[in-house]
């Protein structure tokens, strides 16, 4: 009986050649590992091979086939499929490749782990993981080997998982550029419910109100509406699977939202009642406290930068010139947000800098002819 | 009886020397008009004068006083006070300055108009307006004359308002750099309920869930959570007044949100029931439709730009260099969003360009050594 290595040497079989799978394949190939890639759709699989994400399993099977005595023995199987079908693909891979470790990349973990554990498959060779990368794009054409760079990758240890598997999975994540976090499956699901799934729901709830909003009204919309509805442009099909698979933690949080919403509605139905103002102020204030807990840049304590907003013509090179001049003035750009004027061909560049540099920068930029709007 | 001019000549009296009032004062002074500024707080008024927003009314009254026969006769009074006290200040100004036009800048309009109309004051000389500018900062120190540049400014005509007043108010807005929109007070309030007040509520409802979220969970938060909670950092005191004053339109929209939320909660309590998936998909899809109606850059039809995300070290000059190189490659930067890696000192610059330029730009930047992440 062969021992399991804790070190990735390959080959790797990626099952599912969408954005995540194809990017993982690309990234691992770029690192020098042998990668095979497979997808339920022959076209997707062929495209993934074309972009360099790995050797198409269909093509290899065609060429070599069982008659030639070919048996693929991957060291690691990466299941990169939608949440709905992930567990079954994991179980199938555990059966088909008895020497392989199997990880998955789905964004919900408890449901899949539960299915694997009750399947009778060898769960010691399975680890649930979640690389928190990639967004609105989908499909292999958008795949990049660097997709995972500087992103978090969560590994969900469970009591049966072999030590070697956990180390190997960690190596994969680190070599692909991620920062690794360990959470058990339930912690993970509660976490993503709060930081990803409920925000998605709130954004969609808000955006659906806009369906009947007159266009002239939407024409006055500023950054507040855009920010709060940006992620409402997400793929319904994917999110149906995610929300259904993570229903419990999500609905627990939504109970709290419903309670607050009910209280606010009652208050606004009688806004002049005594205590109404306090109610509203309390909700706003709790929101202040919540948002202030979100870490600042790079996970540090939220830092108070000073902002200035500079008007930039919407012509090529203007923003670049502004940033260049800020650099020339020796000031470090801590953050940048670009807004567009609803009615004029200009943008507003909201620059964040160290508070100690704020006043002089405003003066310097103004004397160089820039319009500092606020 | 003097005729009312439709042309602004001054003097202008600004009542309320916070961000909006002081910025209006600054802007009008920069344009060459004589401006007096007044605030309930002597300190705020003095600071506003110091930054150049106008001559302090207290100082003038001290020096000249009633005994010296001094009577201020402004052509235009601009009430720039919190929503709660605006109507009473408008009514007072209409009485004190019988030759003056009076406008206000508050972000809710119907309640104020109703109070003015029922007060017995001369409403023909009053116009409600709303410059949609300025944000988290407050107070005169942050004031800029260019605050209104390229922002929308809504003028709320009502049947009694004199023609000359409307033209004069339009001139003020245009000279301060705004694009003018006409809406009646009710249309205005319904509009801002949808595009500003309800987004604020949703953001606060979401952010208040984070109060008990473990910090390790918040450490994994990406741009989705940050975007949807950014405006939750708003000033509770101001928003209490806004929401109370615009309660009806806001609560009408919240009824719809509550209905959708209830349906979603029921669905998530039984996610495997037949029809559940369809329910969730429908909410997501309605969100898609809503957000797709928000105009693109500068109010045009939403355009489909192509995005690429480039990794930028968090060192001075890197982002500037990237933009410069994009410019050198002859590609126009249509939009830019900067995200920060939760765990590493790098940022992700999400660049939007014309789809036809996307592929070549990705190749060119990659060959110049940039890491294109997606």
XYZ file of C-alpha atoms in Angstrom:
748
model
C 0.000 0.000 0.000
C 1.531 3.230 -1.128
C 2.000 5.949 1.392
C 0.438 9.299 0.711
C 2.839 12.139 0.094
C 2.294 15.508 1.706
C 4.099 17.177 -1.172
C 2.466 18.017 -4.475
C 4.289 16.440 -7.403
C 1.378 15.872 -9.746
C -0.290 14.849 -11.904
C -3.357 16.905 -11.108
C -6.767 16.199 -12.565
C -9.121 19.183 -12.626
C -12.789 18.258 -12.941
C -14.787 21.248 -14.105
C -13.218 23.681 -16.555
C -15.078 26.845 -15.640
C -13.334 29.974 -14.391
C -12.009 28.449 -11.186
C -11.045 25.069 -12.601
C -9.399 26.413 -15.718
C -7.550 29.042 -13.696
C -6.322 26.419 -11.258
C -5.212 24.293 -14.190
C -3.432 27.211 -15.817
C -1.765 28.215 -12.603
C -0.553 24.707 -11.815
C 0.733 24.163 -15.346
C 2.603 27.450 -15.157
C 4.212 26.121 -11.986
C 5.399 23.070 -13.896
C 2.902 20.441 -12.798
C 1.247 18.003 -15.190
C -2.434 18.829 -15.404
C -5.356 17.002 -16.975
C -8.636 18.799 -17.330
C -12.133 17.499 -17.697
C -15.571 19.038 -18.114
C -19.048 17.714 -18.687
C -19.126 19.821 -21.830
C -16.716 18.706 -24.575
C -16.531 22.257 -25.900
C -15.621 23.778 -22.573
C -13.031 21.089 -22.049
C -11.509 21.718 -25.460
C -11.387 25.466 -24.885
C -9.735 24.941 -21.529
C -7.056 22.822 -23.191
C -6.620 25.489 -25.850
C -5.943 28.202 -23.305
C -3.370 26.023 -21.611
C -5.280 24.845 -18.566
C -4.280 21.221 -19.017
C -4.515 18.190 -21.277
C -8.076 17.314 -22.199
C -9.080 14.033 -20.585
C -11.344 13.170 -23.505
C -8.515 13.670 -25.954
C -6.160 11.502 -23.927
C -8.781 8.807 -23.443
C -9.468 8.823 -27.173
C -5.828 8.469 -28.034
C -4.770 6.011 -25.404
C -7.973 4.420 -24.184
C -8.433 1.460 -21.930
C -7.274 -0.970 -24.610
C -3.836 0.623 -24.630
C -3.709 -0.101 -20.915
C -3.909 3.547 -20.023
C -5.046 4.318 -16.509
C -4.815 7.808 -15.189
C -3.428 7.962 -11.649
C -3.567 11.541 -10.521
C -2.001 12.495 -7.214
C -4.621 15.180 -6.689
C -8.108 15.642 -8.069
C -9.534 19.162 -7.946
C -13.309 19.280 -8.292
C -14.233 22.729 -9.573
C -17.909 22.295 -10.315
C -21.103 24.093 -9.277
C -22.203 23.416 -5.678
C -25.101 21.183 -6.771
C -22.956 18.515 -8.388
C -19.754 18.841 -6.377
C -20.432 16.162 -3.775
C -21.312 13.530 -6.338
C -18.201 14.332 -8.381
C -16.042 14.156 -5.252
C -17.493 10.778 -4.307
C -17.029 9.514 -7.860
C -13.410 10.665 -7.922
C -12.672 9.101 -4.548
C -13.913 5.827 -5.995
C -12.253 6.095 -9.397
C -8.859 7.212 -8.123
C -8.158 5.302 -4.907
C -4.612 6.678 -4.661
C -5.610 10.290 -5.111
C -6.447 13.090 -2.767
C -9.568 14.977 -3.718
C -10.336 18.593 -2.944
C -13.191 20.780 -4.080
C -13.423 24.538 -4.587
C -17.127 25.188 -3.983
C -18.236 28.236 -2.035
C -20.351 26.250 0.427
C -18.813 23.451 2.469
C -21.022 21.781 5.125
C -23.570 20.319 2.746
C -20.883 18.832 0.554
C -18.908 17.432 3.480
C -22.053 15.871 4.900
C -22.841 14.191 1.582
C -19.307 12.850 1.232
C -19.275 11.536 4.797
C -22.562 9.708 4.375
C -21.666 8.318 0.949
C -19.428 5.574 2.207
C -16.523 6.901 0.161
C -13.064 7.245 1.717
C -13.404 10.635 3.308
C -9.847 10.552 4.675
C -8.741 11.525 1.180
C -11.163 14.422 0.856
C -10.776 18.046 1.917
C -13.223 20.825 1.273
C -11.624 24.099 0.279
C -12.788 27.495 -0.959
C -10.566 29.887 -2.887
C -12.230 33.268 -2.497
C -11.389 34.524 -5.945
C -12.999 35.288 -9.232
C -16.228 37.120 -9.755
C -18.719 38.005 -12.410
C -16.862 36.390 -15.277
C -17.367 32.738 -15.925
C -16.066 30.076 -18.242
C -12.559 29.062 -19.220
C -11.937 31.924 -21.620
C -11.611 34.338 -18.705
C -9.295 32.008 -16.808
C -5.976 33.338 -15.515
C -3.325 31.451 -13.624
C -2.992 34.443 -11.317
C -6.667 34.444 -10.353
C -5.831 33.313 -6.829
C -2.966 35.716 -6.250
C -3.243 37.562 -2.958
C -6.723 36.155 -2.387
C -7.816 34.177 0.674
C -8.133 30.401 0.322
C -10.022 28.616 3.062
C -9.192 25.004 3.937
C -11.860 23.162 5.918
C -10.209 20.463 7.951
C -12.405 17.710 9.325
C -11.509 14.976 11.815
C -11.061 12.256 9.160
C -8.855 14.176 6.761
C -5.306 12.864 6.485
C -2.535 15.195 7.608
C -0.728 14.761 4.316
C -3.793 15.901 2.420
C -4.107 19.074 4.456
C -0.441 19.910 3.898
C -0.673 19.206 0.195
C -3.793 21.342 -0.181
C -2.056 24.120 1.665
C 0.871 23.838 -0.722
C -1.436 24.145 -3.717
C -3.067 27.259 -2.333
C 0.196 28.897 -1.374
C 1.908 28.105 -4.658
C -1.038 29.616 -6.504
C -0.435 32.800 -4.526
C -3.156 32.676 -1.919
C -3.147 33.334 1.790
C -4.463 30.269 3.586
C -7.058 30.315 6.379
C -8.293 27.275 8.293
C -11.957 27.111 9.267
C -14.138 24.096 9.841
C -16.975 23.648 7.393
C -19.648 25.153 9.626
C -17.548 28.170 10.565
C -16.856 28.661 6.880
C -20.504 28.564 5.922
C -21.515 30.979 8.669
C -18.697 33.281 7.615
C -19.543 33.377 3.939
C -23.217 33.744 4.818
C -22.372 37.012 6.570
C -19.656 38.443 4.352
C -20.881 37.288 0.960
C -24.304 35.653 0.772
C -26.393 38.067 2.821
C -24.766 41.083 1.111
C -25.758 39.454 -2.196
C -29.342 39.080 -0.980
C -29.534 42.673 0.265
C -28.121 43.971 -2.984
C -30.629 41.972 -5.013
C -33.530 43.015 -2.785
C -32.577 46.646 -3.312
C -31.890 46.366 -7.017
C -35.209 44.670 -7.721
C -36.920 47.863 -6.488
C -35.406 49.658 -9.444
C -37.295 47.697 -12.078
C -40.082 50.246 -12.145
C -38.080 53.300 -11.249
C -38.385 55.962 -13.948
C -35.192 56.396 -15.938
C -35.044 60.115 -15.140
C -34.815 59.201 -11.472
C -32.080 56.637 -12.088
C -30.260 59.320 -14.047
C -29.733 61.216 -10.813
C -28.266 58.221 -9.038
C -24.889 58.693 -7.437
C -22.287 56.387 -6.053
C -24.383 55.241 -3.099
C -26.882 53.422 -5.274
C -24.184 52.056 -7.556
C -22.146 50.688 -4.661
C -25.092 49.004 -2.961
C -26.367 47.362 -6.132
C -23.135 46.440 -7.903
C -23.173 42.779 -6.915
C -26.845 42.479 -7.872
C -25.528 41.833 -11.375
C -24.520 38.324 -10.345
C -25.490 35.069 -12.076
C -28.884 33.857 -10.802
C -28.202 30.229 -11.649
C -25.055 30.102 -9.560
C -26.590 31.988 -6.678
C -29.653 29.765 -6.534
C -27.309 26.870 -5.840
C -25.240 28.780 -3.315
C -28.185 30.140 -1.337
C -30.007 26.807 -1.372
C -26.868 25.024 -0.190
C -26.173 27.560 2.563
C -29.782 28.236 3.465
C -29.555 27.825 7.231
C -26.801 30.329 8.072
C -28.228 32.785 5.556
C -31.761 32.618 6.890
C -30.535 33.001 10.473
C -29.028 36.342 9.533
C -32.100 37.308 7.532
C -34.277 36.854 10.635
C -32.285 39.671 12.221
C -32.637 41.821 9.131
C -36.388 41.218 9.065
C -36.702 42.247 12.696
C -34.812 45.493 12.135
C -36.765 46.180 8.958
C -40.110 45.653 10.725
C -39.100 48.019 13.475
C -38.002 50.639 10.971
C -41.229 50.314 8.983
C -43.308 50.806 12.138
C -41.244 53.831 13.028
C -41.584 55.380 9.588
C -45.345 54.795 9.626
C -45.460 57.121 12.633
C -42.335 59.238 12.366
C -43.497 61.929 14.746
C -44.221 59.545 17.608
C -41.973 59.983 20.595
C -39.135 57.510 20.420
C -39.280 57.247 16.633
C -36.225 59.369 16.130
C -34.296 57.343 18.636
C -35.241 54.138 16.848
C -33.955 55.383 13.527
C -30.800 56.789 15.087
C -30.167 53.458 16.753
C -30.360 51.540 13.476
C -28.041 54.036 11.788
C -25.655 53.904 14.703
C -25.559 50.107 14.731
C -24.752 50.300 11.056
C -21.897 52.668 11.860
C -20.513 50.208 14.396
C -20.806 47.287 12.039
C -19.113 48.886 9.087
C -16.339 50.285 11.277
C -15.320 46.712 12.165
C -14.447 45.839 8.585
C -10.652 45.770 8.423
C -8.773 48.465 6.602
C -6.352 47.940 3.753
C -4.654 44.591 3.815
C -6.476 43.447 6.926
C -5.043 45.957 9.324
C -7.064 48.020 11.733
C -9.311 50.436 9.873
C -7.177 53.532 9.434
C -8.488 56.985 9.077
C -7.184 58.306 5.825
C -8.070 61.762 4.634
C -9.975 62.073 1.387
C -9.917 64.663 -1.330
C -11.938 64.526 -4.506
C -10.410 65.823 -7.710
C -12.327 66.495 -10.895
C -10.811 64.693 -13.870
C -11.866 65.253 -17.455
C -12.969 62.071 -19.118
C -10.145 62.290 -21.663
C -7.316 59.811 -22.126
C -4.375 60.332 -19.855
C -5.957 62.728 -17.369
C -6.257 60.327 -14.481
C -2.810 58.983 -15.205
C -1.416 62.508 -15.126
C -3.131 63.216 -11.801
C -1.666 60.129 -10.174
C 1.712 60.925 -11.619
C 1.646 64.441 -10.174
C 0.577 63.129 -6.796
C 3.586 60.834 -6.955
C 5.811 63.725 -8.009
C 4.627 65.607 -4.956
C 5.910 62.699 -2.893
C 2.528 61.702 -1.521
C 1.545 58.039 -1.273
C -1.815 57.160 -2.752
C -3.496 54.963 -0.136
C -6.734 54.431 -2.008
C -8.543 55.611 -5.089
C -12.208 55.578 -6.068
C -13.451 56.844 -9.369
C -16.976 58.152 -9.842
C -18.562 59.482 -12.964
C -20.697 62.578 -13.147
C -24.252 61.636 -14.097
C -24.520 64.519 -16.503
C -21.116 65.740 -17.632
C -18.059 64.114 -19.215
C -16.002 64.283 -16.072
C -15.055 61.926 -13.331
C -14.413 62.446 -9.654
C -11.263 60.819 -8.344
C -11.585 60.309 -4.601
C -8.027 60.037 -3.327
C -7.153 58.780 0.138
C -3.911 59.896 1.698
C -2.292 60.145 5.080
C -4.095 62.868 7.030
C -0.821 64.698 7.607
C -0.351 65.133 3.860
C -3.900 66.136 3.044
C -3.840 69.889 3.362
C -0.620 70.445 1.464
C -1.727 68.098 -1.312
C -4.971 70.017 -1.736
C -2.998 73.263 -2.007
C -0.376 71.805 -4.351
C -2.895 70.226 -6.691
C -5.018 73.370 -6.741
C -2.033 75.507 -7.638
C -1.213 73.059 -10.437
C -4.630 73.745 -11.873
C -6.596 70.742 -10.624
C -10.144 71.267 -9.385
C -10.346 69.843 -5.891
C -14.047 69.409 -5.386
C -14.025 68.344 -1.741
C -42.742 98.217 -5.538
C -39.490 96.962 -6.919
C -39.638 94.413 -9.668
C -37.847 91.155 -9.092
C -34.875 90.508 -11.298
C -34.354 87.122 -12.905
C -30.603 87.692 -12.938
C -28.357 87.108 -9.935
C -26.414 90.212 -9.002
C -26.137 89.744 -5.265
C -25.806 90.212 -2.406
C -26.432 86.664 -1.266
C -27.099 85.714 2.329
C -26.287 82.105 3.201
C -28.000 80.849 6.350
C -26.232 77.748 7.626
C -22.463 77.498 7.300
C -22.051 73.727 7.149
C -20.522 71.918 4.188
C -23.213 72.888 1.681
C -23.728 76.456 2.853
C -20.053 77.278 3.173
C -19.316 75.683 -0.188
C -22.096 77.689 -1.825
C -20.734 80.825 -0.180
C -17.213 80.062 -1.338
C -18.333 79.289 -4.845
C -20.422 82.408 -5.167
C -17.657 84.608 -3.766
C -15.211 83.084 -6.229
C -17.640 84.062 -8.956
C -17.514 87.658 -7.735
C -20.777 87.952 -5.814
C -21.045 89.618 -2.419
C -21.860 86.967 0.141
C -22.877 87.200 3.783
C -22.870 84.056 5.848
C -24.710 83.197 9.018
C -24.869 80.216 11.337
C -26.557 79.433 14.618
C -23.098 78.705 15.997
C -20.812 81.739 16.270
C -17.764 79.514 15.902
C -18.978 77.847 12.736
C -19.868 81.235 11.320
C -16.438 82.615 12.133
C -14.684 79.637 10.592
C -16.791 79.959 7.465
C -15.744 83.570 7.153
C -12.122 82.580 7.697
C -12.182 80.113 4.836
C -13.650 82.751 2.570
C -17.264 81.663 2.416
C -18.604 85.139 3.036
C -18.745 88.015 5.480
C -19.957 86.964 8.894
C -23.377 88.438 9.602
C -22.622 88.723 13.314
C -19.449 90.640 12.612
C -21.271 93.035 10.306
C -24.165 93.490 12.716
C -21.692 94.231 15.519
C -19.876 96.799 13.492
C -22.790 98.468 11.818
C -25.829 97.534 13.891
C -29.320 98.882 13.692
C -28.282 102.201 15.226
C -26.015 102.900 12.314
C -29.053 102.441 10.109
C -27.703 99.256 8.629
C -30.295 97.028 7.049
C -29.197 94.091 5.000
C -31.123 93.681 1.769
C -29.964 90.502 0.105
C -31.235 89.684 -3.361
C -31.111 85.987 -2.574
C -31.205 84.059 0.682
C -29.862 80.505 0.623
C -31.021 78.405 3.547
C -28.505 75.599 3.995
C -29.637 74.083 7.264
C -30.606 70.583 8.416
C -34.050 69.418 7.204
C -35.620 69.842 10.646
C -35.125 73.572 10.875
C -35.168 74.539 7.208
C -38.837 75.452 6.877
C -38.794 77.759 9.872
C -35.631 79.476 8.619
C -37.188 79.904 5.166
C -40.346 81.412 6.643
C -38.295 83.712 8.869
C -36.180 84.869 5.925
C -39.243 85.474 3.765
C -40.545 87.759 6.519
C -37.260 89.502 7.345
C -36.229 90.144 3.750
C -39.387 91.080 1.818
C -37.390 91.934 -1.310
C -35.409 88.745 -1.373
C -35.866 85.390 -3.064
C -35.315 82.465 -0.733
C -34.133 78.993 -1.722
C -33.172 76.045 0.430
C -30.781 73.161 -0.202
C -32.299 70.405 1.938
C -32.431 66.854 0.634
C -36.164 66.471 1.246
C -38.637 68.872 -0.313
C -42.366 68.152 0.160
C -42.469 68.548 3.919
C -40.648 71.857 3.738
C -42.813 73.178 0.914
C -45.951 72.194 2.785
C -44.797 74.043 5.910
C -43.919 77.149 3.929
C -47.244 77.117 2.088
C -49.261 76.820 5.301
C -47.228 79.414 7.173
C -48.796 82.421 5.569
C -45.431 83.637 4.323
C -45.014 84.859 0.744
C -44.390 81.571 -0.999
C -44.059 83.242 -4.411
C -40.521 84.147 -3.337
C -39.584 80.637 -2.221
C -38.154 77.749 -4.230
C -37.061 74.404 -2.877
C -33.868 73.067 -4.402
C -31.515 70.166 -3.796
C -27.888 70.158 -4.922
C -26.920 66.478 -4.947
C -23.367 67.002 -3.788
C -21.167 66.467 -0.805
C -21.013 63.384 1.326
C -19.508 62.094 4.518
C -17.629 65.237 5.392
C -19.411 67.981 7.241
C -18.727 71.452 8.525
C -17.230 74.506 6.875
C -13.623 73.355 7.043
C -14.256 70.803 4.300
C -16.063 73.336 2.132
C -14.971 73.808 -1.473
C -16.381 76.201 -4.030
C -16.230 73.394 -6.584
C -18.375 71.037 -4.488
C -21.250 71.349 -6.941
C -19.192 70.937 -10.107
C -20.661 68.369 -12.482
C -23.238 67.325 -9.880
C -27.011 67.331 -10.401
C -28.996 70.160 -8.816
C -32.729 69.665 -8.613
C -35.073 72.659 -8.687
C -38.600 72.006 -7.420
C -40.969 74.420 -9.086
C -44.381 74.885 -7.513
C -47.379 76.788 -8.917
C -46.815 79.907 -6.798
C -43.106 80.366 -7.491
C -42.290 83.487 -9.521
C -40.713 82.916 -12.938
C -37.851 85.246 -12.062
C -37.000 83.180 -9.007
C -36.823 79.975 -10.968
C -34.528 81.548 -13.558
C -32.311 83.050 -10.878
C -32.042 79.755 -8.994
C -31.153 78.041 -12.241
C -28.434 80.609 -12.814
C -26.981 79.957 -9.358
C -26.860 76.240 -9.950
C -25.378 76.532 -13.408
C -22.763 79.088 -12.380
C -21.708 76.794 -9.544
C -21.124 74.103 -12.162
C -24.153 71.891 -11.736
C -26.482 70.290 -14.240
C -30.034 71.376 -13.471
C -33.046 69.046 -13.324
C -36.632 70.142 -12.703
C -38.863 67.917 -10.578
C -41.834 68.863 -8.449
C -41.394 68.325 -4.737
C -43.227 64.993 -4.608
C -41.399 63.571 -7.607
C -38.161 64.673 -5.990
C -38.933 62.969 -2.710
C -39.978 59.721 -4.378
C -36.820 59.849 -6.457
C -34.410 60.376 -3.609
C -36.272 57.772 -1.574
C -35.400 55.201 -4.238
C -31.913 56.252 -5.262
C -30.565 57.472 -1.953
C -32.669 56.873 1.159
C -33.628 53.236 0.696
C -30.046 52.316 -0.323
C -28.942 53.985 2.910
C -31.433 51.917 4.897
C -30.415 48.664 3.215
C -26.757 49.394 3.796
C -27.365 50.152 7.466
C -29.537 47.049 7.913
C -26.738 44.931 6.470
C -23.926 46.627 8.339
C -25.651 46.298 11.692
C -25.435 42.488 11.252
C -21.667 42.833 11.427
C -21.587 44.051 15.006
C -21.204 40.536 16.344
C -19.357 39.040 13.408
C -16.004 37.607 14.520
C -13.080 39.646 13.289
C -11.498 36.638 11.576
C -14.610 36.394 9.440
C -14.515 40.080 8.571
C -10.879 39.604 7.663
C -11.980 37.478 4.718
C -14.382 40.097 3.437
C -13.983 41.158 -0.149
C -15.267 43.993 -2.219
C -18.890 42.829 -2.193
C -19.283 43.478 1.517
C -17.351 46.715 1.361
C -19.431 48.055 -1.506
C -22.766 47.198 0.084
C -21.856 48.695 3.471
C -19.816 51.743 2.466
C -22.628 54.256 2.956
C -23.517 52.722 6.318
C -20.807 54.993 7.698
C -23.156 57.961 7.379
C -24.093 60.441 10.091
C -27.022 59.103 12.169
C -28.173 62.539 13.254
C -28.556 63.813 9.719
C -30.196 60.629 8.495
C -32.728 60.578 11.297
C -33.951 63.927 10.021
C -33.903 62.863 6.382
C -35.745 59.582 6.921
C -38.302 61.150 9.245
C -38.951 63.937 6.755
C -39.262 61.550 3.802
C -40.946 58.734 5.680
C -43.837 58.080 3.319
C -41.966 57.441 0.055
C -39.318 55.484 1.914
C -41.763 53.228 3.726
C -43.686 52.567 0.503
C -40.528 51.101 -0.995
C -39.730 49.221 2.194
C -43.088 47.439 2.013
C -41.903 45.915 -1.237
C -38.579 44.953 0.283
C -40.331 43.333 3.237
C -42.538 41.291 0.933
C -39.562 40.003 -1.066
C -37.608 39.317 2.116
C -40.493 37.336 3.629
C -40.790 35.252 0.496
C -37.057 34.583 0.450
C -37.034 33.611 4.127
C -39.877 31.131 3.569
C -38.029 29.685 0.624
C -34.768 29.314 2.530
C -36.588 27.645 5.422
C -37.526 24.902 2.968
C -34.917 25.093 0.230
C -35.600 21.668 -1.186
C -39.307 22.259 -1.724
C -40.373 22.307 -5.326
C -40.540 25.856 -6.562
C -37.965 27.100 -4.048
C -35.217 27.318 -6.596
C -37.439 29.216 -8.949
C -38.296 31.715 -6.211
C -34.678 32.443 -5.467
C -33.796 32.659 -9.145
C -36.636 35.095 -9.650
C -35.392 37.438 -6.933
C -31.865 37.329 -8.324
C -33.138 37.901 -11.816
C -35.250 40.875 -10.778
C -32.134 42.253 -9.165
C -30.282 41.796 -12.448
C -32.981 43.726 -14.304
C -33.021 46.511 -11.757
C -29.312 47.103 -11.666
C -29.049 46.932 -15.450
C -31.297 49.993 -15.683
C -28.833 52.224 -13.861
C -27.283 54.462 -16.496
C -23.713 53.965 -17.569
C -20.994 56.574 -17.423
C -22.258 60.104 -17.686
C -25.888 59.077 -17.939
C -25.663 57.203 -21.186
C -27.078 53.774 -21.813
C -25.260 51.167 -19.752
C -22.366 50.118 -21.960
C -20.680 46.803 -21.817
C -17.050 47.469 -21.166
C -14.565 44.653 -20.808
C -12.742 44.303 -17.515
C -9.282 43.151 -16.654
C -7.808 43.064 -13.174
C -4.150 43.859 -12.701
C -2.185 43.214 -9.554
C -0.435 46.347 -8.303
C 2.094 46.383 -5.492
C 1.108 48.732 -2.733
C 4.181 50.877 -3.311
C 4.216 54.539 -4.364
C 3.981 55.097 -8.063
C 2.908 51.624 -9.137
C -0.680 52.454 -9.972
C 0.410 55.639 -11.663
C 2.880 53.666 -13.777
C 0.191 51.178 -14.772
C -2.169 53.891 -15.930
C 0.640 55.606 -17.763
C 1.527 52.422 -19.626
C -2.093 51.837 -20.549
C -2.093 55.331 -21.964
C 1.162 54.667 -23.813
C -0.482 51.636 -25.381
C -3.129 53.991 -26.714
C -5.997 52.464 -24.779
C -8.608 54.674 -23.122
C -9.318 53.907 -19.496
C -13.114 53.906 -19.225
C -13.296 53.040 -15.550
C -11.086 52.017 -12.672
C -11.798 50.296 -9.379
C -9.150 49.600 -6.819
C -9.450 46.759 -4.328
C -7.028 45.756 -1.656
C -5.972 42.232 -0.890
C -7.194 41.234 2.559
C -3.917 39.570 3.401
C -1.089 40.872 1.250
C 0.329 44.323 0.453
C -1.061 44.396 -3.026
C -4.008 45.948 -4.714
C -6.168 44.811 -7.595
C -6.821 47.442 -10.212
C -9.977 46.551 -12.128
C -9.674 48.356 -15.438
C -12.596 48.810 -17.838
C -11.846 49.295 -21.501
C -13.563 49.003 -24.819
C -14.169 45.309 -25.508
C -12.291 45.554 -28.808
C -9.126 46.598 -26.970
C -9.334 44.089 -24.169
C -7.444 41.105 -25.511
C -4.498 43.044 -26.874
C -4.215 45.065 -23.676
C -4.068 41.899 -21.609
C -1.296 40.562 -23.853
C 0.616 43.847 -23.908
C 0.473 44.360 -20.161
C 1.453 40.762 -19.496
C 4.460 41.046 -21.761
C 5.448 44.237 -19.936
C 5.574 42.212 -16.744
C 2.215 43.062 -15.175
C 0.233 40.303 -13.501
C -3.190 40.254 -15.069
C -5.248 38.359 -12.538
C -8.496 38.123 -14.484
